[in-house]
Short mmCIF file of C-alpha atoms in Angstrom, two decimals:
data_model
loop_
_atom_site.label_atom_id
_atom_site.label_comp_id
_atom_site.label_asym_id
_atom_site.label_seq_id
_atom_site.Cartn_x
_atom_site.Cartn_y
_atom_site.Cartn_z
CA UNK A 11 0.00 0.00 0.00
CA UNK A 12 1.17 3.35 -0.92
CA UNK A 13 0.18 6.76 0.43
CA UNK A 14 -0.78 9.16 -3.33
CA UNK A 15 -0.14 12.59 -2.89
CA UNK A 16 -2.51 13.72 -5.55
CA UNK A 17 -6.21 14.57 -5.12
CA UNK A 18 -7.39 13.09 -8.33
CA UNK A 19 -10.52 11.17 -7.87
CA UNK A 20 -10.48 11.38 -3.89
CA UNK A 21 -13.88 11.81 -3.10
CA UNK A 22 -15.25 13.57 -0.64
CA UNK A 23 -18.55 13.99 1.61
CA UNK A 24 -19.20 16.83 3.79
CA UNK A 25 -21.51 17.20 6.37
CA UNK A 26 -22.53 20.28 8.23
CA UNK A 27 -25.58 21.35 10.40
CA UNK A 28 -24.49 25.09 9.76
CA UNK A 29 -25.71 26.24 6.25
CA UNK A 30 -23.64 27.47 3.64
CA UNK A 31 -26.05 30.50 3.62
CA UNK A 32 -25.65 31.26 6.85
CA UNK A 33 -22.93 33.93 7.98
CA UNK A 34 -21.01 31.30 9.91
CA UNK A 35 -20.93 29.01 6.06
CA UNK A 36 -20.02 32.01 4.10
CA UNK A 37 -17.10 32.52 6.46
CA UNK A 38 -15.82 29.18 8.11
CA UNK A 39 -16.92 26.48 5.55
CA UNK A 40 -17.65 27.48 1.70
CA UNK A 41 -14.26 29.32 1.42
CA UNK A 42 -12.47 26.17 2.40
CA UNK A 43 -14.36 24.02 0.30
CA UNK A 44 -14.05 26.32 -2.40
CA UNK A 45 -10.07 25.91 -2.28
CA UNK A 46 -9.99 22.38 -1.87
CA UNK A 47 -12.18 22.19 -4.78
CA UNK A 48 -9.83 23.92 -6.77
CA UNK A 49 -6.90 21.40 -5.26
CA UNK A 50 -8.78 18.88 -7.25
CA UNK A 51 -11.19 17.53 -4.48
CA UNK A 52 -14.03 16.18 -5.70
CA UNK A 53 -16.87 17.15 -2.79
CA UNK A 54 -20.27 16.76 -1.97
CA UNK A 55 -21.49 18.60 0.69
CA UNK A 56 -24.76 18.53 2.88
CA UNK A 57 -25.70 21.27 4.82
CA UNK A 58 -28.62 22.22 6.55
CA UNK A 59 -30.34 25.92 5.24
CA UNK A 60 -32.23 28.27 7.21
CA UNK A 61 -35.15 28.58 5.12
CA UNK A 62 -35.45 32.99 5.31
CA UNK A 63 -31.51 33.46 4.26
CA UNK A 64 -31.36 30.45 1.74
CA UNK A 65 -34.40 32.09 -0.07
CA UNK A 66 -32.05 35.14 0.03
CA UNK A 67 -28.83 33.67 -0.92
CA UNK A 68 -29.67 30.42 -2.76
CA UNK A 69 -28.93 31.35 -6.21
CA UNK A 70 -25.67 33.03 -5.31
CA UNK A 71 -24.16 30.20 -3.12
CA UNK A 72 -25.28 27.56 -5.85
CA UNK A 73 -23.38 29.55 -8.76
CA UNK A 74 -19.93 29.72 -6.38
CA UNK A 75 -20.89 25.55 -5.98
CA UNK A 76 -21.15 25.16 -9.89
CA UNK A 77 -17.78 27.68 -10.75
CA UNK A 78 -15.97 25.38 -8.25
CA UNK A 79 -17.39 21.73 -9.19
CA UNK A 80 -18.69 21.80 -6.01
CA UNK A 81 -22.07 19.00 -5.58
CA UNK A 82 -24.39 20.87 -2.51
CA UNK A 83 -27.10 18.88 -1.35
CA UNK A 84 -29.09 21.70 0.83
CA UNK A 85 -31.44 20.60 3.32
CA UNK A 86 -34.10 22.51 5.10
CA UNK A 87 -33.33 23.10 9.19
CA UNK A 88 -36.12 22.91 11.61
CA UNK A 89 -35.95 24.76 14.92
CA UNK A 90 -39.19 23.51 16.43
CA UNK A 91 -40.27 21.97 18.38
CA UNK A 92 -36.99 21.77 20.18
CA UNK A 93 -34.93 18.54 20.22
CA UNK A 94 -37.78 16.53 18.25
CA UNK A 95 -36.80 19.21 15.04
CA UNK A 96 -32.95 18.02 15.30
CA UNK A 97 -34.31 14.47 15.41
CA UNK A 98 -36.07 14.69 12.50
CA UNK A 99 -33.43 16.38 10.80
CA UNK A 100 -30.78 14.10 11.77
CA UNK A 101 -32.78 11.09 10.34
CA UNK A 102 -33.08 13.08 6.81
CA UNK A 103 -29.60 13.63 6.93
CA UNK A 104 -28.81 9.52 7.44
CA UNK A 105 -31.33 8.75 4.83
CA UNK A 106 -30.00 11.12 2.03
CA UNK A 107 -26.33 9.97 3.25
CA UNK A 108 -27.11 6.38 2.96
CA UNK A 109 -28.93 6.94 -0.33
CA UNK A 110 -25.27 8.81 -1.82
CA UNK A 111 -23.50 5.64 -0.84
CA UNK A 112 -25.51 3.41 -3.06
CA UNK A 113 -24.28 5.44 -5.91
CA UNK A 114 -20.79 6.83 -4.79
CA UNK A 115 -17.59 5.68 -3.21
CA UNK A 116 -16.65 8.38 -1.04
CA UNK A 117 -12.89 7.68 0.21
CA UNK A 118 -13.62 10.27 3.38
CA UNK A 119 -16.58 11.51 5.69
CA UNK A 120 -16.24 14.84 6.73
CA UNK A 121 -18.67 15.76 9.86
CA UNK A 122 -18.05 19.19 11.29
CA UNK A 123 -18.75 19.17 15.29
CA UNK A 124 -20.72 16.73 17.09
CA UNK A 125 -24.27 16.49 15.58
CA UNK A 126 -22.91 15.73 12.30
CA UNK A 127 -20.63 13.15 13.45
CA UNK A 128 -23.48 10.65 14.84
CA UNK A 129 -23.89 10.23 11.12
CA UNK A 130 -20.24 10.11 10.42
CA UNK A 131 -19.69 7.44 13.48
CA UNK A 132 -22.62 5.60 11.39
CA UNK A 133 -20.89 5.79 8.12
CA UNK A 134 -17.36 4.95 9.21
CA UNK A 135 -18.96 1.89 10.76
CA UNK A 136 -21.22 0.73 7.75
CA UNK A 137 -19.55 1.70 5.12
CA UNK A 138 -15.51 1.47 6.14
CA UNK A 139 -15.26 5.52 5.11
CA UNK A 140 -12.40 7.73 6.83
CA UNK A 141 -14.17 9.39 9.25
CA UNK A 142 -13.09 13.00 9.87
CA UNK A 143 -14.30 14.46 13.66
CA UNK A 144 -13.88 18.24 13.12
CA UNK A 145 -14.59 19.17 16.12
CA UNK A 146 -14.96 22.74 16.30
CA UNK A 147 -15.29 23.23 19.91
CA UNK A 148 -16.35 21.13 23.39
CA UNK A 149 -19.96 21.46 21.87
CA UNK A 150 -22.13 19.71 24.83
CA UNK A 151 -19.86 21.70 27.81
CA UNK A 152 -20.54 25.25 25.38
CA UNK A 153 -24.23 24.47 25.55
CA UNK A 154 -24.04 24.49 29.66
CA UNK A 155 -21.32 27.05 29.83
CA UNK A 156 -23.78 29.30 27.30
CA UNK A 157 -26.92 28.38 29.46
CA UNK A 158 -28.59 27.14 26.44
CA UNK A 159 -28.74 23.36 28.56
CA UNK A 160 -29.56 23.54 32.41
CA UNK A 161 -28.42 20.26 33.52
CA UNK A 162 -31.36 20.64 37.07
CA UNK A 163 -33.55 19.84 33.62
CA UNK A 164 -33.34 15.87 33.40
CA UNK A 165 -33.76 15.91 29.85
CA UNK A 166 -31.27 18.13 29.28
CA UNK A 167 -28.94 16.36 31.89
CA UNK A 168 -29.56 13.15 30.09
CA UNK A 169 -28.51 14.84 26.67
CA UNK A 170 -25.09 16.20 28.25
CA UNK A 171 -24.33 12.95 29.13
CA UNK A 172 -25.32 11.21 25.83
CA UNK A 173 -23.24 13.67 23.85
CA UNK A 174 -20.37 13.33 26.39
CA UNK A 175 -19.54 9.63 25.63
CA UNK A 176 -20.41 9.84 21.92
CA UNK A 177 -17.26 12.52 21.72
CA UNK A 178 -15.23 9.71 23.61
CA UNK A 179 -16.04 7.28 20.47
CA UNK A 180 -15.66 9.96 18.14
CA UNK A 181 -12.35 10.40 19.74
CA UNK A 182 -11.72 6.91 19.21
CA UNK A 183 -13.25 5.89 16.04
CA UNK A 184 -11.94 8.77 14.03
CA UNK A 185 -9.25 8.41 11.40
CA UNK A 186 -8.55 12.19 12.04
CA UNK A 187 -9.77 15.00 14.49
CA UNK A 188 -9.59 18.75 13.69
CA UNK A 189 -9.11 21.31 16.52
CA UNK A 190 -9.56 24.97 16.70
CA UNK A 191 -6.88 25.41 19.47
CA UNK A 192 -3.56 23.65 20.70
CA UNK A 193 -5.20 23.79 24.24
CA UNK A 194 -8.10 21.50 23.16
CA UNK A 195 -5.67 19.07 21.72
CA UNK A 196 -3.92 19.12 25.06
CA UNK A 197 -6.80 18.58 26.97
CA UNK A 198 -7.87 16.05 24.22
CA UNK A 199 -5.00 14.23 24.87
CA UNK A 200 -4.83 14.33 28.47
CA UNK A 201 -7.99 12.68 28.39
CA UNK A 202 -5.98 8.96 27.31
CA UNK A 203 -8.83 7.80 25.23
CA UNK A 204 -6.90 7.16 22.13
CA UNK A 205 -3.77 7.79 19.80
CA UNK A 206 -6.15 9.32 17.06
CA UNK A 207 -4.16 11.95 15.28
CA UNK A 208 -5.14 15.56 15.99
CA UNK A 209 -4.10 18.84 13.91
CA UNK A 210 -4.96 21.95 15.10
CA UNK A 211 -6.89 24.24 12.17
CA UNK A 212 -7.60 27.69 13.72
CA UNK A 213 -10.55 29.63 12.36
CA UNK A 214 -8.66 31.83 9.64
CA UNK A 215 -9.33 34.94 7.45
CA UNK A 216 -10.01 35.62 3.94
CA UNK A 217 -7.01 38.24 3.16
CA UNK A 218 -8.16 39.39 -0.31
CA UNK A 219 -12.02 39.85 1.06
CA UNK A 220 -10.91 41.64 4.36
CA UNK A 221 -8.24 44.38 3.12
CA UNK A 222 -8.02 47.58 3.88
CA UNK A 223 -6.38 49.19 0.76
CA UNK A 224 -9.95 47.30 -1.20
CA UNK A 225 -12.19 48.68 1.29
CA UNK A 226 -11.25 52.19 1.69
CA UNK A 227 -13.90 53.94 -0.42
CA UNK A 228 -16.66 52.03 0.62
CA UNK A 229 -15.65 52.57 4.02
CA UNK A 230 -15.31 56.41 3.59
CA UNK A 231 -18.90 56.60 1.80
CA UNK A 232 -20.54 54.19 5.29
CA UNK A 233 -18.54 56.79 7.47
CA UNK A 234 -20.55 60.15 5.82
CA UNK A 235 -23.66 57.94 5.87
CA UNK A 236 -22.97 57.62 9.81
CA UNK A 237 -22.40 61.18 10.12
CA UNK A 238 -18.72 60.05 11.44
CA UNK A 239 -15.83 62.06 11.29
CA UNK A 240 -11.79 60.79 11.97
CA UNK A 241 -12.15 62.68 14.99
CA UNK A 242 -14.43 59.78 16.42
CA UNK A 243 -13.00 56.80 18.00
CA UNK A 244 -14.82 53.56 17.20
CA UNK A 245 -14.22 50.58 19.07
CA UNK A 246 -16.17 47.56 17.25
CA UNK A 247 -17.43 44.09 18.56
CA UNK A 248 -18.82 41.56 15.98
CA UNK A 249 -20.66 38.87 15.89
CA UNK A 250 -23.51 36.76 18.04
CA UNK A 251 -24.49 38.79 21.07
CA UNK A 252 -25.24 37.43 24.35
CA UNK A 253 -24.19 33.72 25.23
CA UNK A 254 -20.39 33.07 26.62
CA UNK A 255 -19.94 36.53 24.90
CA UNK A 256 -19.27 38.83 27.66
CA UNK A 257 -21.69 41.39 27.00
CA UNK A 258 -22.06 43.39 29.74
CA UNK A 259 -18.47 43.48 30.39
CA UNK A 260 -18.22 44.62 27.11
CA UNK A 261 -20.77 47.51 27.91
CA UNK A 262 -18.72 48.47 31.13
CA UNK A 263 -15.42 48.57 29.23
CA UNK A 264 -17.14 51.19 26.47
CA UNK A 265 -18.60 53.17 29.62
CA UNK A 266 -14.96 53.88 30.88
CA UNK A 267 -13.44 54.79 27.48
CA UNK A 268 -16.49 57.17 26.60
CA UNK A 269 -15.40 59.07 30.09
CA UNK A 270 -12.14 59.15 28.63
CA UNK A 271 -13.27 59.96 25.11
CA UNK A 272 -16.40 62.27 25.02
CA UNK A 273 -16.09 61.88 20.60
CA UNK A 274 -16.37 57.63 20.92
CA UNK A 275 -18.94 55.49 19.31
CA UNK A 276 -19.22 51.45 19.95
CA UNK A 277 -19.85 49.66 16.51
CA UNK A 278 -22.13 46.68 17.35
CA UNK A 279 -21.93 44.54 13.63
CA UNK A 280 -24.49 41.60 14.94
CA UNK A 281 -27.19 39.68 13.24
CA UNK A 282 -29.02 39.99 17.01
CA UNK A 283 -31.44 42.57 18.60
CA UNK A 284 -29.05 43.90 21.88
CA UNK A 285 -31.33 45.88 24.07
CA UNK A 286 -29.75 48.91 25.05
CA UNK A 287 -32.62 51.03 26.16
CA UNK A 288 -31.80 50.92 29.73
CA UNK A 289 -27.60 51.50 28.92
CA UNK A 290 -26.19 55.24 29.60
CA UNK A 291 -24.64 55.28 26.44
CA UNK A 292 -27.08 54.11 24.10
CA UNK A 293 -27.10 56.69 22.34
CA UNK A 294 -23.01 56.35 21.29
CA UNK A 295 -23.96 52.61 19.95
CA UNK A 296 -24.67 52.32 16.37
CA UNK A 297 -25.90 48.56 15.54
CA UNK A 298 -25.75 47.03 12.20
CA UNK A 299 -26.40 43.60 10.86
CA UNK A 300 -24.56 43.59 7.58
CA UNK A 301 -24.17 40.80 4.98
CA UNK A 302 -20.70 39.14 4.95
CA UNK A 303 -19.18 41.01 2.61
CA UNK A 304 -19.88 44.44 3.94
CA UNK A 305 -18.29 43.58 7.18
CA UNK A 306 -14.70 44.74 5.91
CA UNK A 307 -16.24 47.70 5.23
CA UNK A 308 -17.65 48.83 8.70
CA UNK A 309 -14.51 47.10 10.11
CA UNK A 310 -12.79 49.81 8.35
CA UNK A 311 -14.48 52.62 10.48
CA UNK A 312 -12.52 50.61 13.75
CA UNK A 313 -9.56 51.87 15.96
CA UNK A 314 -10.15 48.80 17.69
CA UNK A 315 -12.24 45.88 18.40
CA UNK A 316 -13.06 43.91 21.63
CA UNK A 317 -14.10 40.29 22.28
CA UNK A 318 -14.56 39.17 26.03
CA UNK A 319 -14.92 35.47 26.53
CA UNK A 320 -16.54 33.67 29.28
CA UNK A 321 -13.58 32.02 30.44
CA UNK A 322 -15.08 28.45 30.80
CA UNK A 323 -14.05 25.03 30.31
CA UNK A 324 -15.58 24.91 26.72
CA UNK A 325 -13.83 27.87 25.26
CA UNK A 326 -10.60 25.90 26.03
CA UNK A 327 -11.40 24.88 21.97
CA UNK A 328 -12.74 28.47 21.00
CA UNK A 329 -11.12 30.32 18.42
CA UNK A 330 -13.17 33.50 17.52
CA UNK A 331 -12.74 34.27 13.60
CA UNK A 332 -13.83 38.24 14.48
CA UNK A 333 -10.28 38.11 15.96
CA UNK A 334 -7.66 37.33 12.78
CA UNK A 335 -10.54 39.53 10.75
CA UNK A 336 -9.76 42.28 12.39
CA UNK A 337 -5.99 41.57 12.25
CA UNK A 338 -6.39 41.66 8.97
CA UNK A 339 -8.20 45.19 8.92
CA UNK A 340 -4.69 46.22 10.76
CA UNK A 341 -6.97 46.78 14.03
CA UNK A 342 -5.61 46.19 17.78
CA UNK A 343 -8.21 43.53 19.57
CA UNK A 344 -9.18 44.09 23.49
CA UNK A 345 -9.84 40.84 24.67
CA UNK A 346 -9.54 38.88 28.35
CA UNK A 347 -7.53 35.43 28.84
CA UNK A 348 -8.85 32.08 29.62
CA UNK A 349 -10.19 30.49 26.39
CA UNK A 350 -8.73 29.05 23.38
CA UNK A 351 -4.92 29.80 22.41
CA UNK A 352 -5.35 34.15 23.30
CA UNK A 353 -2.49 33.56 25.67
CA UNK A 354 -0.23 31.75 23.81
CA UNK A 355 -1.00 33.96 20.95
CA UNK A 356 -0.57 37.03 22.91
CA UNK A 357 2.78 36.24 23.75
CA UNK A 358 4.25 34.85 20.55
CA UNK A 359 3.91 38.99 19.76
CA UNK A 360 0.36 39.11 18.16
CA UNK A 361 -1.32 42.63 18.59
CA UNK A 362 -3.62 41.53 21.38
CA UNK A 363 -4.21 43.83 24.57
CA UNK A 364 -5.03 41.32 27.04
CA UNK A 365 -7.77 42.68 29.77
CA UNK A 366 -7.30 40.78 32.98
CA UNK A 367 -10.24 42.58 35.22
CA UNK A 368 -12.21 45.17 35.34
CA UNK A 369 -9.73 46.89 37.42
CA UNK A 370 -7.88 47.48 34.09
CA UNK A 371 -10.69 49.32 31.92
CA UNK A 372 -9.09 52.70 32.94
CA UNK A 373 -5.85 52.36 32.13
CA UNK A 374 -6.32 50.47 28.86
CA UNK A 375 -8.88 52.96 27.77
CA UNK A 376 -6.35 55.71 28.49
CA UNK A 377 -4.36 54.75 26.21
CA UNK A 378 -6.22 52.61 23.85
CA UNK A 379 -6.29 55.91 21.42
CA UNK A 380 -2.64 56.49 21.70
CA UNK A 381 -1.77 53.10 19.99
CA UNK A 382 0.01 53.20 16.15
CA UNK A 383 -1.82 51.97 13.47
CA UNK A 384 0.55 49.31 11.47
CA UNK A 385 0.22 46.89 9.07
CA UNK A 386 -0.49 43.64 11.12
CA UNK A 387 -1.40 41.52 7.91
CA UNK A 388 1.72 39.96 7.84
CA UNK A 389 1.61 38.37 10.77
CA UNK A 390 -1.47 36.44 9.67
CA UNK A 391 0.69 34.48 6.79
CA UNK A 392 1.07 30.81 7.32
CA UNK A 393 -1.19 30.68 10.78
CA UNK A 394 -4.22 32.73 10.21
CA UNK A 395 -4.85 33.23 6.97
CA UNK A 396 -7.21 31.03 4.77
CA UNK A 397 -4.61 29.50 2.16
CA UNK A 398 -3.13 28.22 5.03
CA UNK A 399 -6.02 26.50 6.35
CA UNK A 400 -6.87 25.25 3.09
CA UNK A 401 -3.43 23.85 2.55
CA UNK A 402 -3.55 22.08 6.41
CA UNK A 403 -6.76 20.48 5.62
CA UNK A 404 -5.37 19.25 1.92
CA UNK A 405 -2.80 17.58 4.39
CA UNK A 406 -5.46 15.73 6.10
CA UNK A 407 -6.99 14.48 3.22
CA UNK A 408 -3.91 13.15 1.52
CA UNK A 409 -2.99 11.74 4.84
CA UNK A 410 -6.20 9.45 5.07
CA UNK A 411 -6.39 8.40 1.55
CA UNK A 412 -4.53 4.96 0.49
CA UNK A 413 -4.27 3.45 -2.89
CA UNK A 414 -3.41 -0.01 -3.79
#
């Protein structure tokens, strides 16, 4: 048996619960497909589409799928009723997996995080597929840690502990895992369950999408729109709102640095409703949800940006993609330690201004206007960026697939 380093024929299924149309697929999945694609892997991938954005987006996702030679197989997502809806859709999902296999040889199964990987566990056990666990994050601990489970709820409790031991056999049944962070492969590993190889894949950045130099007109046109001036210092947070997200801490922080700065604004670029009626400063917030590819462009209004993690056991696997985006915008990011690699990162020399406490809101906002903008791009290359990723995963994929 010999190991082929070419991607010819090496065929590929991918399964995801997130939906290519969703923000999340636009960012963290289509862009890698896209570039494996174009490496010559043929993929089919299932995902599961929220039904008011894939009305919106359908046609435009499907051409990117037919320019690339990519086969998507969308699904339709139910949300209710709770747990009954991700039943159902997790029996579609086996069915329409099942019925590919009839008709195709596919040399690896792809699941990305846990839900997905109940089918892949099924597959890799029926079918003798490579079974890819691609983890993502400690998903059953970030649904306590989030509050979305209550384990004094006995359903919920008994759903904790049924998704606890199916990650021990996908630890252990898996040809490959995938990690966001070194510090969940440590603690992956600590656990002794089983010698399963484990690469670490952060959550990168699409340098030609999120550039500053491309961006600079349309950012200049948003900023007169906003009745902003360069005199105004905007500090930005993006993404989901609430959750592990420290919110309120977040809130806090911008309280102290308006004090300091009377001209500041806080940039909320969220696809949620925060309510902000009772805050003192509501009326410095601006809020936007914005498609993907305007969020370069309202990055570009940013001085900064700030992302506080909950720092819980979970968020040991977290790695926040808002953070290498803004990187990439050449923007300094507030955050606090305690989840994913932020530490490690912070002190191989990576423009992060770690917050310990609340104690240190003052003097970071002091001189959180005094810092130099420079070109932090660079230090993206080979880590954060997404050829990078693409090029790791590629090395996962050749690594699994033997010829005779």
């Amino acid at each position: 048996m010999t190991m082929s380093g070419s991607s010819a024929n090496q065929e590929i299924l991918y399964l995801s619960y997130d939906g290519l149309t969703d923000s999340l697929g636009q960012s963290q999945i289509l862009p890698y497909l896209v570039g494996l694609a174009d490496e010559g892997f043929f993929i089919t991938v299932i995902t599961f589409e929220k039904p008011e954005v894939f009305e919106k987006l359908q046609i435009d996702i499907e051409k990117i799928c037919r320019d690339h030679k990519l086969k998507w197989e969308p699904l339709k997502y139910h949300k209710s009723p709770p747990i009954l809806s991700t039943l159902y859709d997790l029996l579609i999902l086996r069915r329409v997996v099942k019925k590919l296999f009839v008709t195709k040889k596919f040399d690896i199964i792809h699941c990305r995080s846990y839900l997905t990987s109940l089918t892949g566990l099924w597959a890799k056990r029926k079918f003798d597929v490579k079974f890819i666990f691609d983890m993502r994050g400690f998903w059953a601990d970030e649904r306590i840690d989030g509050g979305i489970w209550n384990l004094k709820n006995p359903l919920f409790r008994l759903i904790y502990k049924f998704f606890k031991e199916k990650e021990k056999q996908f630890i252990r049944t898996a040809d490959h895992i995938i990690s966001l962070t070194e510090n969940a492969r440590i603690e992956i590993q600590s656990w002794h369950i089983a010698q399963t190889p484990i690469s670490v894949i952060p959550t990168c950045v699409d340098m030609d999408l999120f550039d500053p130099e491309k961006t600079a007109e349309e950012t200049a046109i948003v900023r007169k729109n906003l009745a902003l001036s360069e005199e105004n210092f905007i500090l930005a947070y993006l993404g989901s709102w609430g959750s592990w997200y420290m919110t309120n801490e977040i809130l806090e922080f911008f309280s102290v640095l308006a004090s300091k700065m009377p001209k500041s604004r806080l940039l909320i670029l969220t696809g949620d409703k925060p309510d902000l009626t009772k805050y003192e400063h509501a009326s410095r917030v601006i809020i936007r949800k914005v498609m993907r590819k305007e969020v370069p462009i309202f990055l570009g209004l940013a001085n900064a940006t700030i992302c506080f993690i909950k720092p819980a056991f979970s968020k040991k696997a977290s790695s926040a993609t808002k953070i290498p985006e803004a990187w990439a915008m050449n923007l300094q990011v507030v955050t606090n330690p305690g989840w994913g690699d932020i530490e490690r990162l912070s002190a191989s020399g990576m423009p992060v201004i770690m917050c310990d406490s609340k104690s240190e809101y003052e003097k970071i906002a002091s001189f959180l206007g005094n810092i130099e903008v420079k070109n932090r791009r660079e230090m993206l290359v080979g880590v954060f960026d997404l050829q990078s990723g693409i090029h790791k995963y590629k090395g996962v994929y050749q690594s699994l697939i033997i010829r005779e």
